[in-house]
Amino acid sequence: MKSSTATATTDTARAAAGYRGRFAPSPTGALHLGSLVAALGSYLDARRSQGLWLIRIEDLDTPRVVPDAAGQMRATLARLGLCSDEPLLYQSSRLPAYEAALGVLAATGRLYPCSCSRRETATGPYPGTCREGPRGPGPYALRLRIPEGAVACFQDRIQGPQQQTQQQLGDPIVRRRDGQFAYQLAVVVDDDFQRITDIVRGADLLSSTAWQLWIGEALGLRAARYAHLPLVIEPDGRKLAKSQRSVAIGGWEPQVALFEALRLMRQAPPSGLAGRPVADILDWAVRNWRPEVLVGLPETRAPQPQHLEL
Ligand code: GLU
């Protein structure tokens, strides 16, 4: 099959177009169907806009990082034809940048130490127990004070207009009690560092987007555009990650995995495409990428296992 304009676009043309997207997996296990949808959706959106697509490894949560999961993810993605346009960025190499960002936040006078354990704050949003000073002994987490009554409004390209309030979310943790920089801080710092213009990811992260917008605002950073893809759930409606169906896709035929991810994203790939080489599938998918068919769809159900040729 001859290569399309999409795949033939040079790196220079892509970079000139300005769009910079990313896939930012946490290496806490193998790539599964849910993460594949995030990877492929962000890739297609970037390529459709003649943009660059980057892979960032979010390996900050060291207790949960699985040795070599990042390497395996990268290999699986490469088999699927999804390769980063720039060298992979590992968050574990970015600690000084997060420390500097904490310094900027501290200078705003809005950081405060919090002694509450995760258990104490598990039910509902953090009620602000330590806003006037920590209530118990350390070690302390650090939270960013979000003004009471703050409302974050943003337009999600897939999930539509969003409105999230401080009252619903509470104040975000930016450094954890165990001393680790929080995901909410690192993701904002790195999206800015990598000049990401478009964040396309799973809808499980929609609810923490306001935190990221507020942290970015406090750091004086520009917000990216957001598109939250429907969350992949079990055929029976349960959460994917908790069950057998979250099995690694690393062992699947790449064509089957791509085809399945396209179907989950309602891209209606023609059946004749299923047996074609990976490059042809991606080529078709870029040319026919229509995220608008997902508008307002919060979830998408995985197929029954017997429908997959594993
Ligand atoms: N590392 C996060 C995860 O794997 C995703 C971060 C993001 O896309 O913003 O859930």
mmCIF file of C-alpha atoms and ligand atoms in Angstrom:
data_model
loop_
_atom_site.group_PDB
_atom_site.id
_atom_site.type_symbol
_atom_site.label_atom_id
_atom_site.label_comp_id
_atom_site.label_asym_id
_atom_site.label_seq_id
_atom_site.Cartn_x
_atom_site.Cartn_y
_atom_site.Cartn_z
ATOM 1 C CA MET A 1 0.000 0.000 0.000
ATOM 2 C CA LYS A 2 1.390 3.408 -0.846
ATOM 3 C CA SER A 3 2.077 5.627 2.082
ATOM 4 C CA SER A 4 -0.468 8.356 2.722
ATOM 5 C CA THR A 5 0.236 12.037 3.183
ATOM 6 C CA ALA A 6 -0.262 11.497 6.908
ATOM 7 C CA THR A 7 2.522 9.000 7.400
ATOM 8 C CA ALA A 8 4.713 10.630 4.765
ATOM 9 C CA THR A 9 4.664 13.974 6.572
ATOM 10 C CA THR A 10 8.184 14.910 7.546
ATOM 11 C CA ASP A 11 9.166 15.591 11.132
ATOM 12 C CA THR A 12 9.869 19.180 10.185
ATOM 13 C CA ALA A 13 6.366 19.664 8.818
ATOM 14 C CA ARG A 14 4.922 18.082 11.947
ATOM 15 C CA ALA A 15 6.915 20.271 14.266
ATOM 16 C CA ALA A 16 5.972 23.350 12.249
ATOM 17 C CA ALA A 17 2.299 22.531 12.671
ATOM 18 C CA GLY A 18 2.693 23.213 16.372
ATOM 19 C CA TYR A 19 0.606 20.363 17.755
ATOM 20 C CA ARG A 20 2.449 18.387 20.433
ATOM 21 C CA GLY A 21 0.694 15.432 21.983
ATOM 22 C CA ARG A 22 1.799 12.762 24.396
ATOM 23 C CA PHE A 23 1.072 9.406 25.963
ATOM 24 C CA ALA A 24 2.178 9.310 29.590
ATOM 25 C CA PRO A 25 1.874 5.799 31.049
ATOM 26 C CA SER A 26 2.822 4.859 34.587
ATOM 27 C CA PRO A 27 5.021 1.751 34.429
ATOM 28 C CA THR A 28 3.061 -0.080 37.104
ATOM 29 C CA GLY A 29 2.182 -3.066 34.915
ATOM 30 C CA ALA A 30 1.837 -4.099 31.311
ATOM 31 C CA LEU A 31 -0.004 -2.127 28.678
ATOM 32 C CA HIS A 32 -3.681 -3.126 28.642
ATOM 33 C CA LEU A 33 -6.617 -2.333 26.436
ATOM 34 C CA GLY A 34 -7.415 0.863 28.351
ATOM 35 C CA SER A 35 -3.903 2.232 28.039
ATOM 36 C CA LEU A 36 -3.755 1.176 24.393
ATOM 37 C CA VAL A 37 -6.822 3.303 23.691
ATOM 38 C CA ALA A 38 -5.116 6.285 25.342
ATOM 39 C CA ALA A 39 -1.917 5.634 23.392
ATOM 40 C CA LEU A 40 -3.617 5.177 20.040
ATOM 41 C CA GLY A 41 -6.139 7.989 20.515
ATOM 42 C CA SER A 42 -3.427 10.480 21.419
ATOM 43 C CA TYR A 43 -1.241 9.255 18.535
ATOM 44 C CA LEU A 44 -4.004 9.521 15.931
ATOM 45 C CA ASP A 45 -5.044 12.948 17.138
ATOM 46 C CA ALA A 46 -1.457 14.177 16.894
ATOM 47 C CA ARG A 47 -0.869 12.705 13.456
ATOM 48 C CA ARG A 48 -4.193 13.908 12.110
ATOM 49 C CA SER A 49 -3.054 17.417 13.074
ATOM 50 C CA GLN A 50 0.381 16.744 11.585
ATOM 51 C CA GLY A 51 1.762 17.082 15.068
ATOM 52 C CA LEU A 52 4.406 15.395 17.156
ATOM 53 C CA TRP A 53 3.628 12.570 19.555
ATOM 54 C CA LEU A 54 5.780 11.891 22.597
ATOM 55 C CA ILE A 55 5.971 9.120 25.156
ATOM 56 C CA ARG A 56 6.646 10.103 28.750
ATOM 57 C CA ILE A 57 7.212 7.484 31.431
ATOM 58 C CA GLU A 58 5.577 8.538 34.686
ATOM 59 C CA ASP A 59 7.754 6.511 37.025
ATOM 60 C CA LEU A 60 7.556 8.705 40.110
ATOM 61 C CA ASP A 61 5.451 6.436 42.263
ATOM 62 C CA THR A 62 8.418 4.220 43.072
ATOM 63 C CA PRO A 63 6.584 1.765 45.356
ATOM 64 C CA ARG A 64 4.263 0.917 42.454
ATOM 65 C CA VAL A 65 6.783 0.959 39.610
ATOM 66 C CA VAL A 66 7.351 -2.530 38.193
ATOM 67 C CA PRO A 67 10.928 -3.163 37.066
ATOM 68 C CA ASP A 68 11.198 -3.216 33.294
ATOM 69 C CA ALA A 69 7.510 -2.403 32.760
ATOM 70 C CA ALA A 70 8.588 0.756 30.924
ATOM 71 C CA GLY A 71 10.843 -1.214 28.588
ATOM 72 C CA GLN A 72 8.084 -3.704 27.862
ATOM 73 C CA MET A 73 5.555 -0.953 27.217
ATOM 74 C CA ARG A 74 7.924 0.694 24.819
ATOM 75 C CA ALA A 75 8.509 -2.584 22.983
ATOM 76 C CA THR A 76 4.771 -3.274 22.779
ATOM 77 C CA LEU A 77 4.107 0.227 21.478
ATOM 78 C CA ALA A 78 6.883 -0.148 18.895
ATOM 79 C CA ARG A 79 5.306 -3.387 17.631
ATOM 80 C CA LEU A 80 2.081 -1.424 17.240
ATOM 81 C CA GLY A 81 3.927 1.175 15.176
ATOM 82 C CA LEU A 82 3.649 3.790 17.931
ATOM 83 C CA CYS A 83 7.075 5.355 18.425
ATOM 84 C CA SER A 84 7.883 8.584 20.204
ATOM 85 C CA ASP A 85 9.070 11.454 18.010
ATOM 86 C CA GLU A 86 11.490 12.565 20.721
ATOM 87 C CA PRO A 87 13.566 10.637 23.253
ATOM 88 C CA LEU A 88 11.427 9.260 26.067
ATOM 89 C CA LEU A 89 11.198 11.492 29.101
ATOM 90 C CA TYR A 90 11.380 9.677 32.444
ATOM 91 C CA GLN A 91 9.872 11.550 35.346
ATOM 92 C CA SER A 92 12.452 10.007 37.672
ATOM 93 C CA SER A 93 15.019 12.195 35.883
ATOM 94 C CA ARG A 94 13.061 15.373 36.536
ATOM 95 C CA LEU A 95 13.165 15.698 40.323
ATOM 96 C CA PRO A 96 15.008 19.062 40.338
ATOM 97 C CA ALA A 97 12.270 20.525 38.096
ATOM 98 C CA TYR A 98 9.553 19.418 40.522
ATOM 99 C CA GLU A 99 11.542 20.803 43.448
ATOM 100 C CA ALA A 100 11.817 24.133 41.628
ATOM 101 C CA ALA A 101 8.072 24.133 40.940
ATOM 102 C CA LEU A 102 7.400 23.512 44.636
ATOM 103 C CA GLY A 103 9.592 26.540 45.354
ATOM 104 C CA VAL A 104 7.425 28.661 43.057
ATOM 105 C CA LEU A 105 4.281 27.401 44.763
ATOM 106 C CA ALA A 106 5.775 27.979 48.213
ATOM 107 C CA ALA A 107 6.517 31.587 47.230
ATOM 108 C CA THR A 108 2.810 32.146 46.575
ATOM 109 C CA GLY A 109 2.186 31.359 50.260
ATOM 110 C CA ARG A 110 -0.437 28.800 49.286
ATOM 111 C CA LEU A 111 1.343 25.584 50.272
ATOM 112 C CA TYR A 112 0.534 24.063 53.626
ATOM 113 C CA PRO A 113 1.625 20.921 55.455
ATOM 114 C CA CYS A 114 -1.027 18.290 56.010
ATOM 115 C CA SER A 115 -0.859 15.432 58.507
ATOM 116 C CA CYS A 116 -4.029 13.650 57.385
ATOM 117 C CA SER A 117 -3.584 10.060 56.318
ATOM 118 C CA ARG A 118 -5.111 8.722 53.144
ATOM 119 C CA ARG A 119 -7.612 6.799 55.280
ATOM 120 C CA GLU A 120 -8.799 9.983 56.968
ATOM 121 C CA THR A 121 -9.523 11.618 53.630
ATOM 122 C CA ALA A 122 -10.752 8.561 51.716
ATOM 123 C CA THR A 123 -14.415 9.487 51.811
ATOM 124 C CA GLY A 124 -15.090 12.509 49.668
ATOM 125 C CA PRO A 125 -13.032 15.614 49.024
ATOM 126 C CA TYR A 126 -10.413 16.762 51.492
ATOM 127 C CA PRO A 127 -12.316 19.005 53.923
ATOM 128 C CA GLY A 128 -9.369 21.312 54.627
ATOM 129 C CA THR A 129 -8.603 19.904 58.086
ATOM 130 C CA CYS A 130 -5.007 21.184 58.134
ATOM 131 C CA ARG A 131 -5.553 24.493 56.339
ATOM 132 C CA GLU A 132 -4.826 26.426 59.537
ATOM 133 C CA GLY A 133 -1.938 24.173 60.553
ATOM 134 C CA PRO A 134 -1.259 20.436 60.727
ATOM 135 C CA ARG A 135 -3.470 18.564 63.183
ATOM 136 C CA GLY A 136 -1.083 15.742 63.904
ATOM 137 C CA PRO A 137 2.578 14.740 63.821
ATOM 138 C CA GLY A 138 4.613 14.470 60.628
ATOM 139 C CA PRO A 139 5.620 13.351 58.157
ATOM 140 C CA TYR A 140 3.553 15.898 56.313
ATOM 141 C CA ALA A 141 2.195 16.016 52.818
ATOM 142 C CA LEU A 142 2.084 19.407 51.095
ATOM 143 C CA ARG A 143 -1.177 20.708 49.712
ATOM 144 C CA LEU A 144 -1.919 23.691 47.515
ATOM 145 C CA ARG A 145 -4.615 25.941 48.913
ATOM 146 C CA ILE A 146 -7.273 26.506 46.257
ATOM 147 C CA PRO A 147 -9.425 29.539 47.038
ATOM 148 C CA GLU A 148 -12.812 28.583 48.426
ATOM 149 C CA GLY A 149 -15.450 29.005 45.782
ATOM 150 C CA ALA A 150 -12.940 28.488 42.947
ATOM 151 C CA VAL A 151 -14.528 27.035 39.827
ATOM 152 C CA ALA A 152 -12.548 25.568 36.944
ATOM 153 C CA CYS A 153 -14.387 25.713 33.627
ATOM 154 C CA PHE A 154 -12.937 24.145 30.544
ATOM 155 C CA GLN A 155 -14.074 22.734 27.262
ATOM 156 C CA ASP A 156 -13.179 19.089 26.804
ATOM 157 C CA ARG A 157 -13.118 18.215 23.108
ATOM 158 C CA ILE A 158 -14.802 14.876 23.763
ATOM 159 C CA GLN A 159 -16.574 15.142 27.101
ATOM 160 C CA GLY A 160 -17.915 18.652 26.422
ATOM 161 C CA PRO A 161 -18.058 21.651 28.753
ATOM 162 C CA GLN A 162 -16.756 20.882 32.237
ATOM 163 C CA GLN A 163 -17.159 22.681 35.499
ATOM 164 C CA GLN A 164 -15.334 21.490 38.612
ATOM 165 C CA THR A 165 -15.251 23.306 41.935
ATOM 166 C CA GLN A 166 -12.904 23.527 44.901
ATOM 167 C CA GLN A 167 -15.754 22.283 47.045
ATOM 168 C CA GLN A 168 -16.030 19.083 44.992
ATOM 169 C CA LEU A 169 -12.309 18.408 44.817
ATOM 170 C CA GLY A 170 -10.625 19.907 47.873
ATOM 171 C CA ASP A 171 -6.995 21.032 47.872
ATOM 172 C CA PRO A 172 -4.585 18.874 45.832
ATOM 173 C CA ILE A 173 -1.523 17.191 47.310
ATOM 174 C CA VAL A 174 1.627 18.327 45.490
ATOM 175 C CA ARG A 175 4.109 16.390 47.606
ATOM 176 C CA ARG A 176 3.132 13.197 49.331
ATOM 177 C CA ARG A 177 3.740 12.243 52.942
ATOM 178 C CA ASP A 178 6.411 9.798 51.844
ATOM 179 C CA GLY A 179 8.281 12.709 50.256
ATOM 180 C CA GLN A 180 7.467 11.805 46.646
ATOM 181 C CA PHE A 181 6.315 14.519 44.295
ATOM 182 C CA ALA A 182 2.657 14.019 43.493
ATOM 183 C CA TYR A 183 1.456 13.009 40.041
ATOM 184 C CA GLN A 184 -0.741 16.132 39.918
ATOM 185 C CA LEU A 185 2.322 18.375 40.191
ATOM 186 C CA ALA A 186 4.659 16.388 37.960
ATOM 187 C CA VAL A 187 2.181 16.020 35.119
ATOM 188 C CA VAL A 188 1.645 19.790 34.963
ATOM 189 C CA VAL A 189 5.353 20.606 35.142
ATOM 190 C CA ASP A 190 6.203 18.088 32.424
ATOM 191 C CA ASP A 191 3.369 18.950 30.054
ATOM 192 C CA ASP A 192 4.702 22.495 30.165
ATOM 193 C CA PHE A 193 8.339 21.399 29.846
ATOM 194 C CA GLN A 194 7.505 19.306 26.787
ATOM 195 C CA ARG A 195 5.343 22.121 25.362
ATOM 196 C CA ILE A 196 2.345 19.811 25.079
ATOM 197 C CA THR A 197 -0.530 21.548 23.317
ATOM 198 C CA ASP A 198 -3.051 18.707 23.447
ATOM 199 C CA ILE A 199 -3.702 16.191 26.174
ATOM 200 C CA VAL A 200 -5.665 13.178 24.948
ATOM 201 C CA ARG A 201 -6.091 10.542 27.664
ATOM 202 C CA GLY A 202 -8.614 8.330 29.425
ATOM 203 C CA ALA A 203 -11.718 9.747 31.067
ATOM 204 C CA ASP A 204 -10.566 8.368 34.443
ATOM 205 C CA LEU A 205 -8.384 11.485 34.611
ATOM 206 C CA LEU A 206 -11.171 13.937 33.827
ATOM 207 C CA SER A 207 -11.978 14.444 37.490
ATOM 208 C CA SER A 208 -8.462 15.609 38.373
ATOM 209 C CA THR A 209 -8.140 18.002 35.448
ATOM 210 C CA ALA A 210 -9.267 21.010 37.491
ATOM 211 C CA TRP A 211 -6.480 20.325 39.998
ATOM 212 C CA GLN A 212 -3.999 20.321 37.154
ATOM 213 C CA LEU A 213 -5.420 23.559 35.771
ATOM 214 C CA TRP A 214 -5.211 25.203 39.189
ATOM 215 C CA ILE A 215 -1.664 24.001 39.794
ATOM 216 C CA GLY A 216 -0.664 25.240 36.333
ATOM 217 C CA GLU A 217 -2.290 28.581 37.010
ATOM 218 C CA ALA A 218 -0.436 28.932 40.315
ATOM 219 C CA LEU A 219 2.806 28.200 38.446
ATOM 220 C CA GLY A 220 1.942 30.772 35.773
ATOM 221 C CA LEU A 221 1.697 28.164 32.996
ATOM 222 C CA ARG A 222 -0.508 28.019 29.940
ATOM 223 C CA ALA A 223 -3.202 25.369 29.831
ATOM 224 C CA ALA A 224 -3.294 22.708 27.129
ATOM 225 C CA ARG A 225 -6.412 21.599 25.255
ATOM 226 C CA TYR A 226 -8.014 18.476 26.702
ATOM 227 C CA ALA A 227 -9.791 15.514 25.155
ATOM 228 C CA HIS A 228 -10.764 12.674 27.486
ATOM 229 C CA LEU A 229 -11.390 9.411 25.696
ATOM 230 C CA PRO A 230 -14.153 7.103 26.947
ATOM 231 C CA LEU A 231 -13.002 4.767 29.655
ATOM 232 C CA VAL A 232 -12.720 1.133 28.580
ATOM 233 C CA ILE A 233 -14.828 -1.024 30.867
ATOM 234 C CA GLU A 234 -15.664 -4.721 31.077
ATOM 235 C CA PRO A 235 -18.319 -6.178 28.773
ATOM 236 C CA ASP A 236 -20.544 -6.366 31.876
ATOM 237 C CA GLY A 237 -19.877 -2.757 32.882
ATOM 238 C CA ARG A 238 -17.279 -3.316 35.613
ATOM 239 C CA LYS A 239 -14.040 -1.392 35.807
ATOM 240 C CA LEU A 240 -11.430 -2.888 33.504
ATOM 241 C CA ALA A 241 -8.343 -2.696 35.667
ATOM 242 C CA LYS A 242 -9.705 -4.963 38.381
ATOM 243 C CA SER A 243 -10.324 -8.023 36.295
ATOM 244 C CA GLN A 244 -8.951 -10.613 33.972
ATOM 245 C CA ARG A 245 -9.720 -8.514 30.927
ATOM 246 C CA SER A 246 -7.012 -6.083 31.857
ATOM 247 C CA VAL A 247 -4.498 -8.713 30.816
ATOM 248 C CA ALA A 248 -1.501 -7.416 28.982
ATOM 249 C CA ILE A 249 -1.954 -6.902 25.275
ATOM 250 C CA GLY A 250 1.766 -7.428 24.724
ATOM 251 C CA GLY A 251 1.118 -10.985 23.512
ATOM 252 C CA TRP A 252 -1.616 -10.045 21.054
ATOM 253 C CA GLU A 253 -1.153 -9.815 17.341
ATOM 254 C CA PRO A 254 -0.461 -6.080 16.847
ATOM 255 C CA GLN A 255 -3.114 -5.914 14.128
ATOM 256 C CA VAL A 256 -5.737 -7.393 16.456
ATOM 257 C CA ALA A 257 -4.851 -4.965 19.232
ATOM 258 C CA LEU A 258 -5.006 -1.929 16.932
ATOM 259 C CA PHE A 259 -8.229 -3.054 15.339
ATOM 260 C CA GLU A 260 -9.801 -3.626 18.733
ATOM 261 C CA ALA A 261 -8.714 -0.220 20.011
ATOM 262 C CA LEU A 262 -10.162 1.423 16.887
ATOM 263 C CA ARG A 263 -13.456 -0.375 17.416
ATOM 264 C CA LEU A 264 -13.506 0.718 21.068
ATOM 265 C CA MET A 265 -13.065 4.287 19.871
ATOM 266 C CA ARG A 266 -16.023 3.824 17.444
ATOM 267 C CA GLN A 267 -13.833 4.487 14.437
ATOM 268 C CA ALA A 268 -15.616 1.764 12.416
ATOM 269 C CA PRO A 269 -12.538 0.244 10.788
ATOM 270 C CA PRO A 270 -13.547 -1.777 7.684
ATOM 271 C CA SER A 271 -13.253 -5.532 8.314
ATOM 272 C CA GLY A 272 -10.859 -5.893 5.373
ATOM 273 C CA LEU A 273 -8.342 -3.846 7.334
ATOM 274 C CA ALA A 274 -7.981 -6.415 10.106
ATOM 275 C CA GLY A 275 -5.388 -8.591 8.401
ATOM 276 C CA ARG A 276 -3.340 -5.764 6.891
ATOM 277 C CA PRO A 277 0.124 -4.740 8.084
ATOM 278 C CA VAL A 278 0.327 -2.424 11.085
ATOM 279 C CA ALA A 279 1.453 0.521 8.924
ATOM 280 C CA ASP A 280 -1.661 0.197 6.746
ATOM 281 C CA ILE A 281 -3.963 0.099 9.760
ATOM 282 C CA LEU A 282 -2.367 3.204 11.241
ATOM 283 C CA ASP A 283 -2.450 4.904 7.900
ATOM 284 C CA TRP A 284 -6.179 4.280 7.546
ATOM 285 C CA ALA A 285 -6.760 5.292 11.164
ATOM 286 C CA VAL A 286 -4.976 8.626 10.820
ATOM 287 C CA ARG A 287 -6.811 9.532 7.636
ATOM 288 C CA ASN A 288 -10.155 8.561 9.131
ATOM 289 C CA TRP A 289 -9.682 9.755 12.734
ATOM 290 C CA ARG A 290 -12.968 11.209 13.893
ATOM 291 C CA PRO A 291 -12.894 11.932 17.633
ATOM 292 C CA GLU A 292 -16.250 13.691 17.214
ATOM 293 C CA VAL A 293 -18.028 10.307 17.136
ATOM 294 C CA LEU A 294 -17.027 9.939 20.792
ATOM 295 C CA VAL A 295 -18.531 13.209 21.943
ATOM 296 C CA GLY A 296 -20.315 12.819 25.237
ATOM 297 C CA LEU A 297 -19.389 9.111 25.570
ATOM 298 C CA PRO A 298 -17.910 8.513 29.042
ATOM 299 C CA GLU A 299 -17.383 4.757 28.678
ATOM 300 C CA THR A 300 -16.872 2.107 26.038
ATOM 301 C CA ARG A 301 -17.342 -1.603 26.689
ATOM 302 C CA ALA A 302 -14.638 -4.098 25.845
ATOM 303 C CA PRO A 303 -15.742 -6.997 23.655
ATOM 304 C CA GLN A 304 -16.390 -10.464 25.093
ATOM 305 C CA PRO A 305 -13.103 -12.386 25.239
ATOM 306 C CA GLN A 306 -14.338 -14.954 22.683
ATOM 307 C CA HIS A 307 -14.486 -12.189 20.090
ATOM 308 C CA LEU A 308 -10.777 -11.664 20.341
ATOM 309 C CA GLU A 309 -8.308 -13.884 18.582
ATOM 310 C CA LEU A 310 -5.804 -13.910 21.393
HETATM 311 N N1 GLU B 1 0.445 8.399 34.199
HETATM 312 C C1 GLU B 1 -0.979 8.501 34.220
HETATM 313 C C2 GLU B 1 -1.595 7.117 34.139
HETATM 314 O O1 GLU B 1 -0.954 6.198 33.649
HETATM 315 C C3 GLU B 1 -1.542 9.281 33.052
HETATM 316 C C4 GLU B 1 -1.164 10.704 33.073
HETATM 317 C C5 GLU B 1 -1.847 11.562 32.030
HETATM 318 O O2 GLU B 1 -2.115 11.105 30.916
HETATM 319 O O3 GLU B 1 -2.079 12.711 32.346
HETATM 320 O O4 GLU B 1 -2.716 6.967 34.563
#
